[in-house]
């Protein structure tokens, strides 16, 4: 069975690092990595069972938004296709 994958995108490393800290303290997700996307954007990928990933992404998005005061984007894939699983497993393929 495929594990769920969640991504959070925010401006700057500090909001993303705070989001990661909150997500792993609140849930049992596995952080797959973070990557600089360009234009100041940073993304992080997490994996786990669907309910856990949904909760973690919600928590992380709230924390990142509170820290940055800017828009934060996220997406959760309940049953990710192989390419999305690959991106989550190797975030270097996504950004610089």
Short mmCIF file of N, CA and C in Angstrom, two decimals:
data_model
loop_
_atom_site.label_atom_id
_atom_site.label_comp_id
_atom_site.label_asym_id
_atom_site.label_seq_id
_atom_site.Cartn_x
_atom_site.Cartn_y
_atom_site.Cartn_z
N UNK A 1 0.84 -1.18 0.00
CA UNK A 1 0.00 0.00 0.00
C UNK A 1 0.88 1.24 0.00
N UNK A 2 0.56 2.21 -0.86
CA UNK A 2 1.33 3.45 -0.96
C UNK A 2 1.08 4.31 0.27
N UNK A 3 2.15 4.93 0.71
CA UNK A 3 2.03 5.87 1.82
C UNK A 3 1.62 7.23 1.27
N UNK A 4 0.88 7.97 2.05
CA UNK A 4 0.48 9.32 1.65
C UNK A 4 1.70 10.23 1.65
N UNK A 5 1.64 11.26 0.81
CA UNK A 5 2.72 12.24 0.70
C UNK A 5 2.11 13.62 0.84
N UNK A 6 2.78 14.47 1.61
CA UNK A 6 2.34 15.85 1.76
C UNK A 6 3.49 16.80 1.50
N UNK A 7 3.17 17.93 0.89
CA UNK A 7 4.17 18.96 0.61
C UNK A 7 3.68 20.28 1.19
N UNK A 8 4.59 21.06 1.74
CA UNK A 8 4.30 22.43 2.19
C UNK A 8 5.32 23.33 1.51
N UNK A 9 4.84 24.47 1.04
CA UNK A 9 5.70 25.45 0.38
C UNK A 9 5.48 26.80 1.06
N UNK A 10 6.59 27.43 1.48
CA UNK A 10 6.51 28.73 2.14
C UNK A 10 7.71 29.57 1.74
N UNK A 11 7.64 30.84 2.05
CA UNK A 11 8.74 31.74 1.73
C UNK A 11 9.75 31.73 2.88
N UNK A 12 10.95 31.22 2.62
CA UNK A 12 12.03 31.22 3.59
C UNK A 12 12.18 29.92 4.35
N UNK A 13 13.41 29.69 4.81
CA UNK A 13 13.70 28.47 5.56
C UNK A 13 13.12 28.49 6.97
N UNK A 14 13.11 29.64 7.63
CA UNK A 14 12.65 29.70 9.03
C UNK A 14 11.20 29.22 9.17
N UNK A 15 10.26 29.71 8.37
CA UNK A 15 8.89 29.19 8.50
C UNK A 15 8.80 27.69 8.23
N UNK A 16 9.57 27.21 7.27
CA UNK A 16 9.54 25.78 6.94
C UNK A 16 10.15 24.96 8.08
N UNK A 17 11.26 25.42 8.64
CA UNK A 17 11.87 24.69 9.75
C UNK A 17 10.95 24.67 10.97
N UNK A 18 10.27 25.79 11.24
CA UNK A 18 9.30 25.81 12.34
C UNK A 18 8.15 24.84 12.05
N UNK A 19 7.71 24.80 10.79
CA UNK A 19 6.64 23.88 10.40
C UNK A 19 7.08 22.43 10.60
N UNK A 20 8.30 22.11 10.18
CA UNK A 20 8.81 20.75 10.35
C UNK A 20 8.86 20.38 11.84
N UNK A 21 9.36 21.29 12.64
CA UNK A 21 9.43 21.04 14.08
C UNK A 21 8.05 20.73 14.65
N UNK A 22 7.07 21.54 14.29
CA UNK A 22 5.71 21.33 14.79
C UNK A 22 5.11 20.03 14.27
N UNK A 23 5.35 19.72 12.99
CA UNK A 23 4.77 18.51 12.40
C UNK A 23 5.30 17.25 13.07
N UNK A 24 6.63 17.18 13.30
CA UNK A 24 7.18 15.94 13.87
C UNK A 24 6.88 15.82 15.36
N UNK A 25 6.66 16.95 16.03
CA UNK A 25 6.28 16.88 17.44
C UNK A 25 4.82 16.50 17.62
N UNK A 26 3.97 16.89 16.65
CA UNK A 26 2.53 16.64 16.77
C UNK A 26 2.09 15.31 16.17
N UNK A 27 2.88 14.77 15.24
CA UNK A 27 2.47 13.56 14.52
C UNK A 27 3.65 12.62 14.32
N UNK A 28 3.38 11.52 13.67
CA UNK A 28 4.41 10.51 13.39
C UNK A 28 4.81 10.50 11.92
N UNK A 29 4.82 11.65 11.26
CA UNK A 29 5.24 11.69 9.85
C UNK A 29 6.75 11.56 9.75
N UNK A 30 7.20 11.16 8.58
CA UNK A 30 8.63 11.12 8.27
C UNK A 30 8.93 12.27 7.32
N UNK A 31 9.90 13.09 7.68
CA UNK A 31 10.31 14.19 6.83
C UNK A 31 11.27 13.64 5.78
N UNK A 32 10.92 13.86 4.52
CA UNK A 32 11.73 13.33 3.43
C UNK A 32 12.79 14.32 2.97
N UNK A 33 12.60 15.59 3.25
CA UNK A 33 13.60 16.58 2.88
C UNK A 33 12.98 17.92 2.59
N UNK A 34 13.85 18.91 2.53
CA UNK A 34 13.44 20.27 2.19
C UNK A 34 14.33 20.74 1.06
N UNK A 35 13.79 21.64 0.24
CA UNK A 35 14.55 22.12 -0.91
C UNK A 35 14.20 23.57 -1.20
N UNK A 36 15.19 24.32 -1.64
CA UNK A 36 14.98 25.69 -2.08
C UNK A 36 14.45 25.64 -3.51
N UNK A 37 13.33 26.30 -3.75
CA UNK A 37 12.69 26.26 -5.07
C UNK A 37 13.09 27.44 -5.95
N UNK A 38 13.58 28.50 -5.35
CA UNK A 38 13.88 29.72 -6.08
C UNK A 38 12.89 30.79 -5.71
N UNK A 39 13.27 32.03 -5.89
CA UNK A 39 12.39 33.13 -5.55
C UNK A 39 12.08 33.20 -4.06
N UNK A 40 12.94 32.62 -3.24
CA UNK A 40 12.74 32.64 -1.79
C UNK A 40 11.84 31.53 -1.27
N UNK A 41 11.28 30.71 -2.16
CA UNK A 41 10.37 29.64 -1.73
C UNK A 41 11.15 28.40 -1.31
N UNK A 42 10.64 27.75 -0.28
CA UNK A 42 11.22 26.51 0.23
C UNK A 42 10.08 25.51 0.38
N UNK A 43 10.34 24.26 0.01
CA UNK A 43 9.32 23.21 0.14
C UNK A 43 9.85 22.08 1.01
N UNK A 44 8.95 21.41 1.69
CA UNK A 44 9.28 20.24 2.50
C UNK A 44 8.28 19.14 2.16
N UNK A 45 8.77 17.90 2.16
CA UNK A 45 7.92 16.74 1.90
C UNK A 45 7.88 15.85 3.13
N UNK A 46 6.68 15.34 3.43
CA UNK A 46 6.51 14.40 4.53
C UNK A 46 5.72 13.20 4.02
N UNK A 47 5.92 12.05 4.66
CA UNK A 47 5.19 10.84 4.30
C UNK A 47 4.68 10.16 5.57
N UNK A 48 3.68 9.31 5.37
CA UNK A 48 3.09 8.56 6.47
C UNK A 48 1.72 8.07 6.05
N UNK A 49 0.95 7.59 7.03
CA UNK A 49 -0.41 7.18 6.68
C UNK A 49 -1.23 8.44 6.42
N UNK A 50 -2.32 8.30 5.70
CA UNK A 50 -3.07 9.45 5.21
C UNK A 50 -3.53 10.40 6.32
N UNK A 51 -4.15 9.88 7.36
CA UNK A 51 -4.65 10.75 8.43
C UNK A 51 -3.51 11.52 9.09
N UNK A 52 -2.38 10.87 9.28
CA UNK A 52 -1.23 11.51 9.91
C UNK A 52 -0.66 12.60 9.02
N UNK A 53 -0.53 12.33 7.74
CA UNK A 53 0.00 13.34 6.81
C UNK A 53 -0.95 14.53 6.73
N UNK A 54 -2.25 14.27 6.66
CA UNK A 54 -3.22 15.38 6.62
C UNK A 54 -3.10 16.25 7.87
N UNK A 55 -3.01 15.63 9.03
CA UNK A 55 -2.88 16.39 10.27
C UNK A 55 -1.56 17.16 10.30
N UNK A 56 -0.48 16.51 9.92
CA UNK A 56 0.83 17.16 9.93
C UNK A 56 0.87 18.36 9.00
N UNK A 57 0.33 18.21 7.80
CA UNK A 57 0.33 19.31 6.84
C UNK A 57 -0.52 20.47 7.35
N UNK A 58 -1.63 20.17 7.96
CA UNK A 58 -2.47 21.24 8.53
C UNK A 58 -1.71 21.99 9.63
N UNK A 59 -1.08 21.25 10.52
CA UNK A 59 -0.29 21.87 11.60
C UNK A 59 0.86 22.68 11.02
N UNK A 60 1.60 22.08 10.09
CA UNK A 60 2.74 22.76 9.50
C UNK A 60 2.36 24.01 8.76
N UNK A 61 1.27 23.96 8.04
CA UNK A 61 0.80 25.12 7.28
C UNK A 61 0.43 26.26 8.23
N UNK A 62 -0.27 25.95 9.30
CA UNK A 62 -0.65 26.97 10.29
C UNK A 62 0.58 27.62 10.91
N UNK A 63 1.56 26.81 11.29
CA UNK A 63 2.77 27.34 11.93
C UNK A 63 3.57 28.20 10.94
N UNK A 64 3.76 27.71 9.74
CA UNK A 64 4.52 28.47 8.74
C UNK A 64 3.84 29.80 8.44
N UNK A 65 2.53 29.81 8.34
CA UNK A 65 1.78 31.04 8.08
C UNK A 65 1.92 32.01 9.26
N UNK A 66 1.86 31.49 10.48
CA UNK A 66 1.99 32.34 11.67
C UNK A 66 3.38 32.96 11.76
N UNK A 67 4.40 32.20 11.40
CA UNK A 67 5.78 32.69 11.48
C UNK A 67 6.07 33.70 10.38
N UNK A 68 5.64 33.39 9.16
CA UNK A 68 6.00 34.24 8.02
C UNK A 68 5.03 35.39 7.78
N UNK A 69 3.78 35.20 8.16
CA UNK A 69 2.77 36.20 7.86
C UNK A 69 2.43 36.26 6.38
N UNK A 70 2.85 35.27 5.63
CA UNK A 70 2.63 35.23 4.18
C UNK A 70 1.86 33.97 3.81
N UNK A 71 1.51 33.90 2.55
CA UNK A 71 0.79 32.74 2.04
C UNK A 71 1.65 31.48 2.14
N UNK A 72 1.01 30.40 2.48
CA UNK A 72 1.65 29.08 2.55
C UNK A 72 0.78 28.14 1.74
N UNK A 73 1.41 27.34 0.90
CA UNK A 73 0.65 26.39 0.07
C UNK A 73 0.99 24.97 0.49
N UNK A 74 0.01 24.10 0.30
CA UNK A 74 0.24 22.69 0.65
C UNK A 74 -0.63 21.81 -0.22
N UNK A 75 -0.23 20.55 -0.26
CA UNK A 75 -1.03 19.54 -0.96
C UNK A 75 -0.73 18.18 -0.33
N UNK A 76 -1.76 17.35 -0.28
CA UNK A 76 -1.62 15.99 0.23
C UNK A 76 -2.08 15.03 -0.85
N UNK A 77 -1.27 14.03 -1.12
CA UNK A 77 -1.61 12.96 -2.06
C UNK A 77 -1.91 11.71 -1.25
N UNK A 78 -3.17 11.28 -1.26
CA UNK A 78 -3.58 10.10 -0.50
C UNK A 78 -2.95 8.84 -1.06
N UNK A 79 -2.90 8.76 -2.37
CA UNK A 79 -2.34 7.60 -3.05
C UNK A 79 -1.48 8.10 -4.20
N UNK A 80 -0.28 8.57 -3.88
CA UNK A 80 0.55 9.22 -4.90
C UNK A 80 1.01 8.26 -5.98
N UNK A 81 1.10 8.80 -7.20
CA UNK A 81 1.63 8.01 -8.30
C UNK A 81 3.15 7.86 -8.09
N UNK A 82 3.75 6.99 -8.84
CA UNK A 82 5.18 6.70 -8.69
C UNK A 82 6.05 7.95 -8.85
N UNK A 83 5.81 8.82 -9.84
CA UNK A 83 6.64 10.02 -9.94
C UNK A 83 6.54 10.95 -8.72
N UNK A 84 5.34 11.09 -8.15
CA UNK A 84 5.20 11.93 -6.95
C UNK A 84 5.92 11.28 -5.77
N UNK A 85 5.84 9.98 -5.64
CA UNK A 85 6.58 9.28 -4.60
C UNK A 85 8.08 9.51 -4.77
N UNK A 86 8.54 9.49 -6.02
CA UNK A 86 9.96 9.71 -6.30
C UNK A 86 10.38 11.13 -5.93
N UNK A 87 9.54 12.11 -6.24
CA UNK A 87 9.85 13.49 -5.88
C UNK A 87 9.93 13.66 -4.36
N UNK A 88 9.01 13.05 -3.66
CA UNK A 88 9.02 13.15 -2.20
C UNK A 88 10.25 12.47 -1.63
N UNK A 89 10.69 11.40 -2.23
CA UNK A 89 11.86 10.67 -1.74
C UNK A 89 13.18 11.30 -2.08
N UNK A 90 13.21 12.15 -3.11
CA UNK A 90 14.45 12.81 -3.53
C UNK A 90 14.13 14.24 -3.90
N UNK A 91 14.03 15.09 -2.89
CA UNK A 91 13.63 16.48 -3.10
C UNK A 91 14.63 17.25 -3.97
N UNK A 92 15.84 16.73 -4.14
CA UNK A 92 16.82 17.39 -5.01
C UNK A 92 16.33 17.43 -6.46
N UNK A 93 15.43 16.52 -6.83
CA UNK A 93 14.89 16.52 -8.17
C UNK A 93 13.94 17.70 -8.41
N UNK A 94 13.47 18.31 -7.33
CA UNK A 94 12.47 19.37 -7.43
C UNK A 94 13.11 20.73 -7.64
N UNK A 95 14.08 21.08 -6.83
CA UNK A 95 14.63 22.44 -6.85
C UNK A 95 16.12 22.48 -7.02
N UNK A 96 16.65 23.67 -6.73
CA UNK A 96 18.09 23.89 -6.90
C UNK A 96 18.89 23.43 -5.72
#
